Tab-separated table of C-alpha atoms in Angstrom:
chain	number	residue	atom	x	y	z
A	278	MET	CA	53.946	33.885	111.961
A	279	THR	CA	50.931	35.150	113.896
A	280	PRO	CA	51.044	36.645	117.425
A	281	THR	CA	49.108	33.584	118.632
A	282	GLU	CA	51.756	31.257	117.271
A	283	THR	CA	54.557	33.391	118.729
A	284	LYS	CA	52.877	33.340	122.161
A	285	ALA	CA	52.428	29.573	121.953
A	286	ILE	CA	56.127	29.101	121.104
A	287	VAL	CA	57.231	31.283	124.032
A	288	THR	CA	54.769	29.431	126.309
A	289	LEU	CA	56.217	26.031	125.302
A	290	SER	CA	59.736	27.406	125.910
A	291	LEU	CA	58.717	28.446	129.443
A	292	LEU	CA	57.098	25.047	130.074
A	293	ALA	CA	60.433	23.484	129.018
A	294	ALA	CA	62.383	25.815	131.297
A	295	PHE	CA	60.551	24.593	134.388
A	296	VAL	CA	59.897	20.951	133.521
A	297	ASP	CA	62.714	19.553	135.698
A	298	GLY	CA	61.767	21.602	138.764
A	299	GLU	CA	65.384	22.250	139.682
A	300	LYS	CA	65.827	25.894	138.695
A	301	HIS	CA	67.642	28.052	141.237
A	302	GLU	CA	65.639	31.036	142.501
A	303	ARG	CA	68.009	33.479	140.766
A	304	GLU	CA	67.407	31.658	137.489
A	305	ARG	CA	63.627	31.774	138.021
A	306	ALA	CA	63.910	35.527	138.590
A	307	GLU	CA	65.879	35.942	135.383
A	308	ILE	CA	63.376	33.865	133.422
A	309	LYS	CA	60.565	36.025	134.827
A	310	ARG	CA	62.446	39.157	133.753
A	311	ILE	CA	62.932	37.800	130.253
A	312	ALA	CA	59.247	36.833	129.929
A	313	GLU	CA	58.175	40.298	131.065
A	314	GLY	CA	60.627	41.889	128.650
A	315	LEU	CA	59.427	39.811	125.704
A	316	SER	CA	55.815	40.678	126.537
A	317	GLN	CA	56.546	44.298	125.604
A	318	ALA	CA	57.891	43.500	122.143
A	319	ASP	CA	56.115	43.455	118.761
A	320	GLY	CA	52.652	43.736	120.277
A	321	VAL	CA	52.757	40.249	121.830
A	322	ASN	CA	51.025	40.706	125.186
A	323	LEU	CA	52.285	38.103	127.676
A	324	PRO	CA	51.871	39.849	131.073
A	325	THR	CA	50.601	36.764	132.952
A	326	LEU	CA	52.333	34.054	130.963
A	327	TYR	CA	55.120	33.387	133.457
A	328	GLN	CA	52.626	32.894	136.325
A	329	ASP	CA	50.344	30.790	134.109
A	330	VAL	CA	53.239	28.409	133.479
A	331	LEU	CA	54.377	28.266	137.089
A	332	MET	CA	50.817	27.752	138.362
A	333	LYS	CA	50.196	25.098	135.676
A	334	ARG	CA	47.288	27.046	134.155
A	335	VAL	CA	48.472	26.157	130.648
A	336	SER	CA	48.913	22.689	129.228
A	337	LEU	CA	50.896	21.110	126.463
A	338	ALA	CA	47.684	20.212	124.668
A	339	SER	CA	46.417	23.822	124.692
A	340	VAL	CA	49.734	25.089	123.395
A	341	ALA	CA	49.819	22.491	120.588
A	342	GLY	CA	46.380	23.595	119.492
A	343	GLU	CA	47.683	27.113	118.804
A	344	LEU	CA	50.391	25.908	116.426
A	345	PRO	CA	48.615	24.999	113.164
A	346	SER	CA	51.520	25.148	110.688
A	347	THR	CA	54.334	22.660	110.264
A	348	GLU	CA	56.890	25.460	110.484
A	349	SER	CA	55.580	26.810	113.794
A	350	LYS	CA	55.438	23.301	115.301
A	351	GLN	CA	58.967	22.551	114.290
A	352	LEU	CA	60.276	25.878	115.587
A	353	ALA	CA	58.410	25.475	118.878
A	354	TYR	CA	59.882	22.013	119.359
A	355	GLU	CA	63.406	23.175	118.487
A	356	MET	CA	63.218	26.033	120.981
A	357	ALA	CA	61.925	23.674	123.680
A	358	VAL	CA	64.827	21.325	123.039
A	359	CYS	CA	67.407	24.112	123.234
A	360	VAL	CA	65.868	25.428	126.471
A	361	CYS	CA	66.214	21.977	127.987
A	362	ASP	CA	69.823	21.711	126.799
A	363	ALA	CA	70.895	25.282	127.664
A	364	ASP	CA	72.169	24.355	131.119
A	365	GLY	CA	73.538	20.916	130.193
A	366	THR	CA	72.354	17.627	128.816
A	367	GLN	CA	68.710	16.686	129.352
A	368	SER	CA	67.389	15.183	132.575
A	369	GLU	CA	64.990	12.242	132.487
A	370	ALA	CA	62.085	14.636	133.111
A	371	GLU	CA	63.170	16.781	130.197
A	372	ARG	CA	63.518	13.804	127.870
A	373	MET	CA	60.018	12.628	128.763
A	374	PHE	CA	58.630	16.153	128.270
A	375	LEU	CA	60.197	16.476	124.838
A	376	ALA	CA	58.826	13.094	123.820
A	377	ASP	CA	55.357	14.314	124.794
A	378	VAL	CA	55.939	17.497	122.802
A	379	ARG	CA	56.843	15.460	119.704
A	380	THR	CA	53.693	13.391	120.087
A	381	SER	CA	51.416	16.368	120.786
A	382	LEU	CA	52.723	18.276	117.754
A	383	GLY	CA	52.708	15.220	115.526
A	384	LEU	CA	56.361	15.572	114.579
A	385	ASP	CA	58.287	12.908	112.705
A	386	ALA	CA	61.676	11.285	113.285
A	387	SER	CA	63.584	14.376	112.127
A	388	ALA	CA	62.532	16.068	115.370
A	389	ALA	CA	64.252	13.391	117.443
A	390	GLN	CA	67.337	13.885	115.289
A	391	PHE	CA	67.335	17.596	116.140
A	392	SER	CA	67.231	16.688	119.849
A	393	ARG	CA	70.273	14.431	119.393
A	394	GLN	CA	72.177	17.272	117.683
A	395	ALA	CA	71.364	19.643	120.536
A	396	GLU	CA	72.452	17.054	123.079
A	397	GLU	CA	75.818	16.732	121.346
A	398	ILE	CA	76.378	20.442	121.602
A	399	ALA	CA	75.348	20.481	125.283
A	400	ALA	CA	77.689	17.580	126.039
A	401	VAL	CA	80.843	19.225	124.614
A	402	PRO	CA	83.207	19.682	127.578
A	403	VAL	CA	84.731	23.094	128.315
A	404	ALA	CA	88.114	21.342	127.953
A	405	ALA	CA	88.928	19.365	131.050
A	406	THR	CA	87.319	17.423	133.880
A	407	GLY	CA	88.016	17.577	137.556
A	408	ALA	CA	87.806	20.257	140.233
A	409	ALA	CA	88.752	23.875	139.767
A	410	VAL	CA	92.321	23.914	141.080
A	411	ALA	CA	95.329	26.208	140.846
A	412	LEU	CA	98.070	24.936	138.577
A	413	THR	CA	101.613	24.769	139.868
A	414	PRO	CA	103.653	27.983	139.270
A	415	ALA	CA	105.960	26.121	136.882
A	416	ALA	CA	102.988	25.275	134.664
A	417	VAL	CA	101.842	28.902	134.371
A	418	GLN	CA	103.291	31.694	132.339
A	419	SER	CA	102.184	35.278	132.719
A	420	PRO	CA	99.384	35.696	130.164
A	421	ASP	CA	99.691	38.168	127.331
A	422	SER	CA	97.058	40.767	128.196
A	423	ALA	CA	96.747	42.063	124.626
A	424	GLU	CA	96.320	38.534	123.285
A	425	LEU	CA	93.590	37.822	125.801
A	426	ASP	CA	91.825	41.045	124.815
A	427	LYS	CA	92.014	39.988	121.177
A	428	SER	CA	90.575	36.535	121.942
A	429	ILE	CA	87.722	38.110	123.942
A	430	LEU	CA	86.885	40.463	121.074
A	431	ASN	CA	86.993	37.618	118.528
A	432	ALA	CA	84.709	35.508	120.733
A	433	ALA	CA	82.269	38.404	121.045
A	434	ILE	CA	82.238	38.933	117.272
A	435	LEU	CA	81.641	35.225	116.678
A	436	ASN	CA	78.742	35.080	119.152
A	437	GLY	CA	77.317	38.290	117.726
A	438	ALA	CA	77.409	36.629	114.305
A	439	LEU	CA	75.732	33.474	115.623
A	440	GLU	CA	72.923	35.691	116.918
A	441	LEU	CA	72.201	36.688	113.318
A	442	LEU	CA	71.756	33.166	111.997
A	443	PRO	CA	68.141	31.918	111.771
A	444	GLU	CA	68.787	28.365	112.990
A	445	THR	CA	67.977	27.519	116.624
A	446	LEU	CA	71.159	25.475	117.044
A	447	SER	CA	73.226	28.520	116.172
A	448	THR	CA	71.638	30.393	119.090
A	449	MET	CA	72.295	27.477	121.403
A	450	ALA	CA	75.994	27.369	120.509
A	451	ILE	CA	76.558	30.821	122.074
A	452	ILE	CA	76.452	29.491	125.671
A	453	PRO	CA	79.073	26.711	125.326
A	454	LEU	CA	81.337	29.103	123.416
A	455	GLN	CA	81.058	31.614	126.295
A	456	MET	CA	81.911	28.849	128.761
A	457	LYS	CA	84.945	27.824	126.740
A	458	LEU	CA	86.119	31.470	126.707
A	459	VAL	CA	85.959	31.666	130.513
A	460	TYR	CA	87.762	28.330	130.779
A	461	ARG	CA	90.634	29.542	128.538
A	462	ILE	CA	90.971	32.794	130.484
A	463	GLY	CA	91.046	30.941	133.812
A	464	LYS	CA	93.660	28.521	132.491
A	465	ALA	CA	95.788	31.405	131.178
A	466	HIS	CA	95.917	32.686	134.741
A	467	GLY	CA	96.715	29.328	136.276
A	468	TYR	CA	93.312	27.827	137.043
A	469	GLU	CA	92.104	24.534	135.571
A	470	LEU	CA	88.321	24.857	135.675
A	471	ASP	CA	85.561	22.314	135.249
A	472	SER	CA	82.180	23.052	133.707
A	473	GLY	CA	80.523	23.297	137.118
A	474	HIS	CA	82.890	26.084	138.175
A	475	VAL	CA	82.362	27.937	134.858
A	476	LYS	CA	78.568	27.667	135.219
A	477	ASP	CA	78.808	29.028	138.773
A	478	PHE	CA	80.922	31.936	137.524
A	479	LEU	CA	78.339	32.785	134.835
A	480	ALA	CA	75.518	32.519	137.367
A	481	THR	CA	77.356	34.746	139.876
A	482	VAL	CA	77.873	37.581	137.389
A	483	GLY	CA	74.195	37.278	136.435
A	484	VAL	CA	74.198	35.142	133.304
A	485	GLY	CA	71.661	32.336	133.787
A	486	LEU	CA	72.082	29.677	131.096
A	487	THR	CA	68.406	28.950	130.505
A	488	SER	CA	67.377	32.571	130.783
A	489	GLN	CA	70.116	33.737	128.458
A	490	TYR	CA	68.977	31.276	125.787
A	491	LEU	CA	65.394	32.421	126.221
A	492	GLU	CA	66.412	36.033	125.816
A	493	GLN	CA	68.541	35.414	122.739
A	494	ALA	CA	66.027	33.161	121.011
A	495	GLY	CA	63.065	35.224	122.114
A	496	ARG	CA	64.479	38.406	120.574
A	497	LYS	CA	65.186	36.560	117.327
A	498	LEU	CA	61.705	35.041	117.315
A	499	LEU	CA	59.938	38.350	117.927
A	500	GLY	CA	62.179	40.034	115.343
A	501	GLY	CA	60.999	37.545	112.731
A	502	LEU	CA	64.459	36.053	112.213
A	503	LEU	CA	64.431	32.788	114.121
A	504	GLY	CA	63.446	29.851	111.955
A	505	LYS	CA	63.682	31.728	108.627
A	506	MET	CA	65.695	30.183	105.871
A	507	GLY	CA	67.318	31.506	102.718
A	508	GLY	CA	67.090	35.304	102.729
A	509	GLY	CA	66.210	35.358	106.400
A	510	MET	CA	69.802	35.858	107.473
A	511	LEU	CA	70.389	38.705	105.085
A	512	ARG	CA	67.279	40.485	106.309
A	513	GLY	CA	68.489	39.835	109.827
A	514	LEU	CA	71.772	41.546	109.120
A	515	GLY	CA	69.896	44.785	108.808
A	516	ASN	CA	67.991	44.186	112.016
A	517	GLN	CA	70.965	43.647	114.316
A	518	ALA	CA	70.195	46.842	116.254
A	519	VAL	CA	66.661	45.544	116.938
A	520	SER	CA	68.081	42.405	118.594
A	521	SER	CA	70.339	44.674	120.662
A	522	GLY	CA	73.483	42.638	120.035
A	523	MET	CA	73.280	41.161	123.499
A	524	SER	CA	75.370	38.156	122.548
A	525	PHE	CA	78.275	40.421	121.541
A	526	ALA	CA	77.949	42.537	124.693
A	527	SER	CA	77.481	39.656	127.150
A	528	THR	CA	80.392	37.662	125.691
A	529	TYR	CA	82.633	40.746	125.734
A	530	ALA	CA	81.708	41.390	129.376
A	531	LEU	CA	82.134	37.783	130.468
A	532	GLY	CA	85.632	37.713	128.962
A	533	HIS	CA	86.805	40.917	130.560
A	534	VAL	CA	85.295	40.202	133.964
A	535	ALA	CA	86.821	36.715	133.941
A	536	LYS	CA	90.179	38.284	133.039
A	537	ARG	CA	90.001	40.646	136.041
A	538	TYR	CA	88.745	37.916	138.364
A	539	TYR	CA	91.406	35.301	137.634
A	540	ALA	CA	94.217	37.846	137.275
A	541	GLY	CA	93.295	39.061	140.786
A	542	GLY	CA	93.425	35.574	142.285
A	543	ARG	CA	89.606	35.177	142.447
A	544	THR	CA	89.301	37.722	145.265
A	545	LEU	CA	86.365	39.725	143.914
A	546	SER	CA	83.140	39.264	145.863
A	547	ALA	CA	79.950	38.030	144.191
A	548	GLN	CA	78.433	41.513	144.331
A	549	MET	CA	81.581	43.063	142.867
A	550	LEU	CA	81.498	40.531	140.025
A	551	LYS	CA	77.869	41.291	139.306
A	552	ASP	CA	78.377	45.075	139.414
A	553	THR	CA	81.515	44.873	137.223
A	554	PHE	CA	79.709	42.669	134.697
A	555	SER	CA	76.794	45.093	134.447
A	556	GLY	CA	79.173	47.939	133.754
A	557	VAL	CA	81.178	46.069	131.123
A	558	VAL	CA	77.990	44.925	129.400
A	559	GLN	CA	77.150	48.588	128.820
A	560	GLU	CA	80.646	49.091	127.399
A	561	GLY	CA	80.088	46.099	125.117
A	562	LYS	CA	76.772	47.509	123.915
A	563	SER	CA	78.477	50.769	122.956
A	564	LEU	CA	81.186	48.883	121.088
A	565	GLN	CA	78.721	46.690	119.223
A	566	THR	CA	77.948	49.363	116.662
A	567	GLN	CA	81.658	49.845	115.987
A	568	TYR	CA	82.125	46.160	115.322
A	569	LEU	CA	78.836	45.565	113.533
A	570	PRO	CA	80.506	45.282	110.054
A	571	ALA	CA	82.861	42.593	111.437
A	572	ILE	CA	79.922	40.763	112.985
A	573	GLN	CA	77.976	40.868	109.756
A	574	GLU	CA	80.927	39.664	107.734
A	575	LYS	CA	81.503	36.805	110.162
A	576	ALA	CA	77.849	35.806	109.914
A	577	ARG	CA	78.155	35.541	106.114
A	578	THR	CA	81.033	33.066	106.471
A	579	LEU	CA	79.454	30.811	109.103
A	580	ASP	CA	78.047	27.419	108.086
A	581	ALA	CA	75.085	26.708	110.326
A	582	GLY	CA	75.408	23.023	109.503
A	583	LYS	CA	78.791	22.914	111.245
A	584	VAL	CA	77.788	24.415	114.586
A	585	LEU	CA	78.820	21.307	116.524
A	586	SER	CA	82.295	21.331	114.909
A	587	LEU	CA	82.572	25.048	115.732
A	588	VAL	CA	81.816	24.415	119.432
A	589	ARG	CA	84.136	21.417	119.627
A	590	GLY	CA	86.979	23.299	117.974
A	591	ALA	CA	86.715	26.475	120.055
């Protein structure tokens, strides 16, 4: 894939990120940070891309013209779909945008099928509906700290493995799996959480849903892994250090910060949560090398065609 095609795919992803006009300022700041970070990778120079998108200096038609191959068009569309679904099911504005993308890129019915698959993943509930409330003392047992630590590590290894798979849906599955982990930790400490509360928790510690997807997928795209089939995954196993293993580290940190937060009765301030998360992410990055063999082995056993079942069953 050429640098021009890569730039066009990232541009389309940014257009998708802002199409509904409802991004919180902290999410916009994260997306800007991701765009600037990606601009420094693999010789792809995107220093003004974020502003070009926000100021509407780029159009869908111009982006489509820079994607000549069927593979690049399909990958661009898939990334745009996943960006729209990263923070939940698509809004009407996002659905209309994606329909325009399909038309502009000349994609067939299989593209619409991909969108339906992504919507199904985005619609999987964390586990329960209703407000975030404290359960009655009789319904709560003191959680087993060692078991929680084990479940956090297993979740981090799974998401690290998903980061290695070339399919875009595999990357998208990381976010709902992280949300389910936070839900389970909250419930273990006596809190029945809804998806809105879990999203707020992630945003408070500094994990924007759209920006996290852009970072994960962008690293895979620039590393030449995203969209590859066949031997792509095996090549990717050797490039894990290049992608930085952020999915392992961020999942590990989310789990341990959630454990501290709910064990302490949700008394940590927003700034304390953010600072604690940043520190534990660094710890997760240092552990990633230790657990790389387990991540690689997990990746070899994953069936990318069963991502939805994996998310539902978590």
